[in-house]
Short mmCIF file of C-alpha atoms in Angstrom, two decimals:
data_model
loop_
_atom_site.label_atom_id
_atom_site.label_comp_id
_atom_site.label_asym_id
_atom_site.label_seq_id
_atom_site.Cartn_x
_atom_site.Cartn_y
_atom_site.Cartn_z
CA UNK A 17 32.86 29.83 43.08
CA UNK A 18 35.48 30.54 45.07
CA UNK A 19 34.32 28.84 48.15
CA UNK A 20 33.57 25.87 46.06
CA UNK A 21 36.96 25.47 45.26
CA UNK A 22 38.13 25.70 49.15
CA UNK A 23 35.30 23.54 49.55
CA UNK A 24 36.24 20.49 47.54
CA UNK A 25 40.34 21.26 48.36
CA UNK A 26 39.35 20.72 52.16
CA UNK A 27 37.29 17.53 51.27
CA UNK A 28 40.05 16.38 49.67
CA UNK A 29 42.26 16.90 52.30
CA UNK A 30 39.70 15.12 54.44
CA UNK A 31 39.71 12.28 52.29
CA UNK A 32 43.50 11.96 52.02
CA UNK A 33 44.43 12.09 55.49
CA UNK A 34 41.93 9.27 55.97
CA UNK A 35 43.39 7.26 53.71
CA UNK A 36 47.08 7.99 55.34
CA UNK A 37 46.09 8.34 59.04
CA UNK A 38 45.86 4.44 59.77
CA UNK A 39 48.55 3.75 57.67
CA UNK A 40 50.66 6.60 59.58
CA UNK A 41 48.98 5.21 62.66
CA UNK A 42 50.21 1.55 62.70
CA UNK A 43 53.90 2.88 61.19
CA UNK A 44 54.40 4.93 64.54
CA UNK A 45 52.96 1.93 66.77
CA UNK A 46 54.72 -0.83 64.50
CA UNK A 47 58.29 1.18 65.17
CA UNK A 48 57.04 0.93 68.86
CA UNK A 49 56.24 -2.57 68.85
CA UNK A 50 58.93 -3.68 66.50
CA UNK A 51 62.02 -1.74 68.47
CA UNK A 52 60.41 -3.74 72.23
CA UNK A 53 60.85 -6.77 70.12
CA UNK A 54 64.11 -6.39 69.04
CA UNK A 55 64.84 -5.32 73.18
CA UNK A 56 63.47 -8.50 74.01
CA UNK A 57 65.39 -10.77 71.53
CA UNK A 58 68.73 -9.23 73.01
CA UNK A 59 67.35 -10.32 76.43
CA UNK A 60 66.54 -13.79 74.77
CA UNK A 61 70.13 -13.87 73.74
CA UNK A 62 71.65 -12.82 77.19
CA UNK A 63 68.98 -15.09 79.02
CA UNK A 64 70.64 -18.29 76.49
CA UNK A 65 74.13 -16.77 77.67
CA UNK A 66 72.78 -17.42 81.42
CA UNK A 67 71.98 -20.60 81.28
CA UNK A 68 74.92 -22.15 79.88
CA UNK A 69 76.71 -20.31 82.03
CA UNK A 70 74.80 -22.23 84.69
CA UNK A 71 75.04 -25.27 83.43
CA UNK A 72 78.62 -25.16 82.67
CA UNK A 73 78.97 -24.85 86.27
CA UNK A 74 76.10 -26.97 87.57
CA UNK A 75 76.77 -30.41 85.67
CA UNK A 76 74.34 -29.47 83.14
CA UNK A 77 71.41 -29.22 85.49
CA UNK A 78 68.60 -28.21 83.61
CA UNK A 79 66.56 -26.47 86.48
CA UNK A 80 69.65 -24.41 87.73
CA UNK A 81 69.67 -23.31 83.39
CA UNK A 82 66.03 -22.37 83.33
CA UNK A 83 65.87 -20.59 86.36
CA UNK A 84 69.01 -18.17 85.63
CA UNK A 85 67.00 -17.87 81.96
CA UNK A 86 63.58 -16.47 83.98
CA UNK A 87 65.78 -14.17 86.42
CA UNK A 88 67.33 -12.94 82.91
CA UNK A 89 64.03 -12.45 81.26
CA UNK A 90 61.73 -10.63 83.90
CA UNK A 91 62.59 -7.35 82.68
CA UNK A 92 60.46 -8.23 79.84
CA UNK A 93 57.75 -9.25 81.63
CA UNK A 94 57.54 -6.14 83.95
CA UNK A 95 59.26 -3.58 86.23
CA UNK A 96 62.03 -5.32 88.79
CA UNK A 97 63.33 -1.95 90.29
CA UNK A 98 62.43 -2.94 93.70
CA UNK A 99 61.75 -5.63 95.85
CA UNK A 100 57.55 -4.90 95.38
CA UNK A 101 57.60 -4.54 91.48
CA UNK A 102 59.71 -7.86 91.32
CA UNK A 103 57.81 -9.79 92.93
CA UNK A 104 54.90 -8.62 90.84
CA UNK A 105 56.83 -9.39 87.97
CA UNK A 106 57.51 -12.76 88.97
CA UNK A 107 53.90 -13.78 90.02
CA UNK A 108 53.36 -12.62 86.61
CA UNK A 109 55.92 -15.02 85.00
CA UNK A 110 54.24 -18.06 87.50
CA UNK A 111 51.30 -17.53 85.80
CA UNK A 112 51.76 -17.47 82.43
CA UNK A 113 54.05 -20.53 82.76
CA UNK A 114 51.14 -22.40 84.70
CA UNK A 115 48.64 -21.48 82.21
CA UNK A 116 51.11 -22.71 79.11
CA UNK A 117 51.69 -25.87 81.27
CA UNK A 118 47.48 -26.42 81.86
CA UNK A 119 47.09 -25.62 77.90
CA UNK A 120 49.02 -29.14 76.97
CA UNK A 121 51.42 -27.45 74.52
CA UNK A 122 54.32 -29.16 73.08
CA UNK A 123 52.84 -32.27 71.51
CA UNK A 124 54.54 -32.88 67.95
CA UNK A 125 55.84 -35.63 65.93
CA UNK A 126 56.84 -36.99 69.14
CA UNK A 127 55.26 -37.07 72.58
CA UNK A 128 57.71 -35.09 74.12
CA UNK A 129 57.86 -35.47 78.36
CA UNK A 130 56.27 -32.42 79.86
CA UNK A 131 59.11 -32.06 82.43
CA UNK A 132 62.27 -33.19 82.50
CA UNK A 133 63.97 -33.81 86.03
CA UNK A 134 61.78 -31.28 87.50
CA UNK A 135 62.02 -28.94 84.89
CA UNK A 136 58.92 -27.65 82.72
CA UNK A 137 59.60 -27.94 79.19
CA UNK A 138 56.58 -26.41 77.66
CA UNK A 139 55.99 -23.85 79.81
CA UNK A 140 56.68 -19.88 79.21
CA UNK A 141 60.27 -20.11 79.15
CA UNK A 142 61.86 -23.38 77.97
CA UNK A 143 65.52 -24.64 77.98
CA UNK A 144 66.41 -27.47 75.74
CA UNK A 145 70.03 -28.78 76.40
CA UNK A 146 70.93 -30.00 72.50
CA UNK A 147 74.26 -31.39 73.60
CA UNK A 148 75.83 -33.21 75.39
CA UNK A 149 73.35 -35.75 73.34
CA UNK A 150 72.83 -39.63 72.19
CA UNK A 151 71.65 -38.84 69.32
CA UNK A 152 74.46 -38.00 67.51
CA UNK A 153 77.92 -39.85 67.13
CA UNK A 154 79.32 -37.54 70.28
CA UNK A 155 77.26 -39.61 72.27
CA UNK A 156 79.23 -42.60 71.28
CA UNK A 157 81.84 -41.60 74.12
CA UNK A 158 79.05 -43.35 76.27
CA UNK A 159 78.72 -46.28 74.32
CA UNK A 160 82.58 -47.45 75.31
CA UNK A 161 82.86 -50.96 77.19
CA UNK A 162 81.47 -50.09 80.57
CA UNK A 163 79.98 -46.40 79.15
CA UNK A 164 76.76 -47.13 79.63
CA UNK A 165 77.41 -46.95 83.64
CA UNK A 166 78.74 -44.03 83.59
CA UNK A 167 77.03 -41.00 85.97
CA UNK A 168 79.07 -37.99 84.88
CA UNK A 169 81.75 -37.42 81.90
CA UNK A 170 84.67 -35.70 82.98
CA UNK A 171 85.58 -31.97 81.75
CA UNK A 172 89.00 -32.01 82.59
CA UNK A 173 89.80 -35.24 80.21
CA UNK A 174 89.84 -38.67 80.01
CA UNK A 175 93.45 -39.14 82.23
CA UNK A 176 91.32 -38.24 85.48
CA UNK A 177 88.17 -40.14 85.01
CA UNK A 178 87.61 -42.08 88.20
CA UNK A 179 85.19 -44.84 87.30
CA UNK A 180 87.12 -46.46 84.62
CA UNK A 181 90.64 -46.50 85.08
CA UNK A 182 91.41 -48.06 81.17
CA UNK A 183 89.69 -45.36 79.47
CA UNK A 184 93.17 -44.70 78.03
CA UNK A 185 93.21 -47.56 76.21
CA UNK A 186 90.16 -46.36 74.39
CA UNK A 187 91.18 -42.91 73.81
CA UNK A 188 95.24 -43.26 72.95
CA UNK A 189 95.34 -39.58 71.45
CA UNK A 190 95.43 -38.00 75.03
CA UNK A 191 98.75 -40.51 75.99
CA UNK A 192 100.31 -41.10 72.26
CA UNK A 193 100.42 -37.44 70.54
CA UNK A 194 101.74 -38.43 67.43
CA UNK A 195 99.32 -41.36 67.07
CA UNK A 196 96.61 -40.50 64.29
CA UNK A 197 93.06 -40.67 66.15
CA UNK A 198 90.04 -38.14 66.32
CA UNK A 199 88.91 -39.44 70.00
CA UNK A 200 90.08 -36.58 71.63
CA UNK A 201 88.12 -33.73 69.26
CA UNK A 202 85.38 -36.42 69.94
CA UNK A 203 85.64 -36.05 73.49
CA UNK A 204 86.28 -32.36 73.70
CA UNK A 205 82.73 -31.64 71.81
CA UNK A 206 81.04 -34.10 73.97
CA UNK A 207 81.92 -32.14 77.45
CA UNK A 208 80.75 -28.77 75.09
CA UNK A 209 77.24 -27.74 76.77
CA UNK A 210 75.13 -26.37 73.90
CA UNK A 211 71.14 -24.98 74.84
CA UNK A 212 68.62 -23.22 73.16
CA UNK A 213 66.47 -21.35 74.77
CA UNK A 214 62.58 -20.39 73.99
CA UNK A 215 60.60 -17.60 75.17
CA UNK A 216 56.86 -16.66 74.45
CA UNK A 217 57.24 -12.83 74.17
CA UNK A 218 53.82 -10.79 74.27
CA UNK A 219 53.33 -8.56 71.90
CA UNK A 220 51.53 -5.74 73.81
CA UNK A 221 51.24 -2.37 71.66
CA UNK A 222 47.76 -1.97 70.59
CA UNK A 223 46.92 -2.75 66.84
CA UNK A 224 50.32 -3.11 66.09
CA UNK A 225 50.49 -6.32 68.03
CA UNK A 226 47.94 -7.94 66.34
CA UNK A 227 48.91 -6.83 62.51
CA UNK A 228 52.39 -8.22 63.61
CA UNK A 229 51.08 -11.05 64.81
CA UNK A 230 48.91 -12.22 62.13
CA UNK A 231 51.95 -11.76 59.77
CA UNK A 232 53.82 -13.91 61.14
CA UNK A 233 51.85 -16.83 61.75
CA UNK A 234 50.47 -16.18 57.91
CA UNK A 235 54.44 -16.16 57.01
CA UNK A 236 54.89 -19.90 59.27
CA UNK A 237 51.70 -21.33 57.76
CA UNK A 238 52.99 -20.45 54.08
CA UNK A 239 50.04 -17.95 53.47
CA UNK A 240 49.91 -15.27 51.48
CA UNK A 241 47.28 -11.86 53.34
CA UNK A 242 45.57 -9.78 50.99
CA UNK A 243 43.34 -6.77 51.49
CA UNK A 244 43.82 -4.25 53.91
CA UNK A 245 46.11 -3.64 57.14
CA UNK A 246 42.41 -3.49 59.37
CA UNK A 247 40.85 -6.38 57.36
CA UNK A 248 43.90 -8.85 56.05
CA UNK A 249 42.04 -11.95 54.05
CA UNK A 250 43.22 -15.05 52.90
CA UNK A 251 41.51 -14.73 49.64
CA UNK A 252 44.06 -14.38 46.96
CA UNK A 253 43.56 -10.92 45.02
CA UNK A 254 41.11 -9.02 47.66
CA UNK A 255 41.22 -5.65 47.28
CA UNK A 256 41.68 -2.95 50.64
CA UNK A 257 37.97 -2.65 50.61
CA UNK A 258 37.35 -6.46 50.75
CA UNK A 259 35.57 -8.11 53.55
CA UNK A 260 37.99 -10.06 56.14
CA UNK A 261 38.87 -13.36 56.51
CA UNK A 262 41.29 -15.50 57.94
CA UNK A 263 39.52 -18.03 59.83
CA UNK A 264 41.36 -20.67 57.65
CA UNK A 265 44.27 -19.67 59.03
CA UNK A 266 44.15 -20.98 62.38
CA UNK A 267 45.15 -24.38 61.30
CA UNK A 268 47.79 -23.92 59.19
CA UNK A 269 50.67 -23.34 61.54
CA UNK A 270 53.93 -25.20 60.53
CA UNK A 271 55.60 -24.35 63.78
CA UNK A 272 59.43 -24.43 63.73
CA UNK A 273 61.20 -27.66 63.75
CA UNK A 274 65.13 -28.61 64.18
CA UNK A 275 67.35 -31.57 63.55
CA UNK A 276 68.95 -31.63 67.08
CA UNK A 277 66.89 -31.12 70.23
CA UNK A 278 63.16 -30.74 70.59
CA UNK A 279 61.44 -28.21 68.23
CA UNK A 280 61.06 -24.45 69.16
CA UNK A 281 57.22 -24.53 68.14
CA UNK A 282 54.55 -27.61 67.48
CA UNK A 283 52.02 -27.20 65.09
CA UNK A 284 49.70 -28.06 67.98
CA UNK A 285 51.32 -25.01 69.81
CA UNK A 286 50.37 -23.00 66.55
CA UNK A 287 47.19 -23.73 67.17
CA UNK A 288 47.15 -22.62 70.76
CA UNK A 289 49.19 -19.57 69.86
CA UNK A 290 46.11 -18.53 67.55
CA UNK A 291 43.08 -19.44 69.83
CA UNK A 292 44.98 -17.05 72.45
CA UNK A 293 44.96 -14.60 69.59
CA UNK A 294 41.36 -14.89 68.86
CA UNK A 295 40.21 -14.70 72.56
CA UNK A 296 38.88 -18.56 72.31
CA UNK A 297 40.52 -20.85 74.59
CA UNK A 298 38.19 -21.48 77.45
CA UNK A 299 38.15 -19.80 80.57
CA UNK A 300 41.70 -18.39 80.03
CA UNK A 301 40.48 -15.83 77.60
CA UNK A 302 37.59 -15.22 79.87
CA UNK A 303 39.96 -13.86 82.08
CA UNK A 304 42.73 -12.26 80.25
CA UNK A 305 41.13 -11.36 76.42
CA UNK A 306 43.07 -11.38 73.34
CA UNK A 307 46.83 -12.36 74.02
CA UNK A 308 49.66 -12.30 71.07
CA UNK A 309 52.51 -14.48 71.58
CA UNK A 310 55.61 -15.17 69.27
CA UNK A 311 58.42 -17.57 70.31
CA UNK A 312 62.12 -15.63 70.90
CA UNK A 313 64.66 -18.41 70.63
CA UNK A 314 68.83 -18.71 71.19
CA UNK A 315 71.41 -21.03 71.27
CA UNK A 316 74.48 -20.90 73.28
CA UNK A 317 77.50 -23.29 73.92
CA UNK A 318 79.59 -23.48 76.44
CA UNK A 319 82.71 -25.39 77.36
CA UNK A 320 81.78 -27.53 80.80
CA UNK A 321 83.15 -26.36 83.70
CA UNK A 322 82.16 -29.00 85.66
CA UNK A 323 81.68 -32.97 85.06
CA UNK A 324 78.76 -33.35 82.80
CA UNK A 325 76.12 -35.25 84.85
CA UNK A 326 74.59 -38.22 82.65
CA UNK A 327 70.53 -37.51 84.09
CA UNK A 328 70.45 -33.99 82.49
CA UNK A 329 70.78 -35.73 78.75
CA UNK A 330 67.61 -34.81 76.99
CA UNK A 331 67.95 -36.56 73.98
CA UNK A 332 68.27 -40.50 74.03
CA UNK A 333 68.73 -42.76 70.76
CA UNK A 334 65.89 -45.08 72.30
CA UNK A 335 68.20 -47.65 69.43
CA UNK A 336 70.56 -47.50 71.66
CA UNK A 337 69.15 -49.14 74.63
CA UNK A 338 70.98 -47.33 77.72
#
């Protein structure tokens, strides 16, 4: 009888700690996978901190902005504790952004240009300059008499510009202190750089990347998981022991959209993000496997150090016909 007792007590044990073990299981590699995350956004902050400071000092040259971002972010990507290991890491980095580039990523409401002035746009790491813009009523500083001929706008103020000696006459608050007029705020923001910054971070901690993954893009795409951690289902009210399913999922994406600059993530990249997920994007999975990607993004603004070159403006009021 006795044995019988110890018997069943041990089973029972048996039974619990397979209940708990996975559970305990993904907690430890979630912490893991959650805390490289959080590592990675700071480096997605200081990257965005980079690259303003860059283009403050480069006339808002996009390609000088997203190539101090990349130097930023290749401890993310790999080891850079010697000459070897970084150039390792930075093969690494080459190919990821040529395989982003080759999967046509970044189509939205808008067909957004690929590359702008040399610089990839949808590639691994992107760098959208939201202002100086023409989009919003900053960029009517260019839309003065003459304004629309203008190659650079001048940090310093409108009392140096070289190419158009009047401009006093259109901004009187720099000459006439006491005269009421908002030109120069106006023209302060428009020589303020402001970028954000996006960055496909891999998750990369077994199990743990994948649960992570699949709750966010179930969070973007407005769907609620049910069911258990190892077999999530879309079907509302599944039980742990229900069957999974979240095939329907794939193409429900919302991505992340903004008012100023392009958007951080197309629905079309969505969809990408989740083939790459599932191991079923041609020949690229063949080669690599499973892959789970979530976008890191940051702003920064900067005051311009330099004149403001007109051919790094991203966003044109195609209204406005300059």
């Amino acid at each position: 009888m006795g044995m019988s007792r110890a018997g069943a007590q041990r089973g029972q044990v048996a039974v619990e700690a397979a209940l708990v073990l996975p559970l305990m299981t993904f907690m430890v590699l979630g912490i893991i996978q959650l805390t490289m995350m959080q590592h990675a956004k700071l480096m997605t902050e200081y990257a965005a901190y980079q690259a303003a400071r860059a283009g403050i000092v480069w006339n808002g040259n996009n390609e000088r902005m997203h190539d101090a971002a990349v130097v930023a972010l290749l401890p993310t990507l790999g080891r850079t504790d010697d000459v070897f290991e970084l150039g390792k890491t930075w093969a690494l980095h080459k190919g990821w952004d040529l395989a982003m580039r080759q999967l046509q990523m970044g189509k939205g409401k808008v067909i957004d240009p690929a590359a702008f002035n040399g610089s990839n746009l949808f590639g691994f790491i992107r760098v959208d300059t939201i202002r100086p813009s023409l989009w919003d009523p900053i960029g009517s500083i260019w839309k003065l008499r003459a304004g629309a001929n203008w190659k650079e706008l001048d940090f310093d103020g409108a009392d140096t510009y070289p190419e158009i000696p009047g401009f006093e006459d259109k901004i009187r608050k720099f000459f006439n202190l006491p005269e009421p007029d908002s030109s120069e705020v106006q023209y302060r923001k428009a020589t303020l750089l402001q970028i954000r910054l996006r960055y496909w971070y891999e998750l990369t901690v077994p199990f743990a990347n994948w649960v992570i993954f699949t709750a966010w893009f179930a969070s973007n795409s407005d769907v609620a998981l049910s069911g258990g951690i190892d077999k999530p289902t879309v079907e509302p009210g599944a039980n742990m022991t229900a069957d999974g399913n979240l095939e329907p999922l794939g193409s429900k994406g919302k991505g992340i959209a903004h008012n100023q600059g392009y958007d951080s993530v197309y629905p079309t990249e969505m969809v990408v993000l989740w083939r790459l997920s599932q191991g079923t994007v041609p020949l690229l999975s063949r080669v690599v496997g499973k892959k789970y990607f979530i976008p890191l993004t940051a702003t920064q603004s900067m005051r311009m150090q330099s004149n403001f070159h007109k051919k790094w403006i991203m966003h044109i009021n195609p209204d406005w016909n300059l």
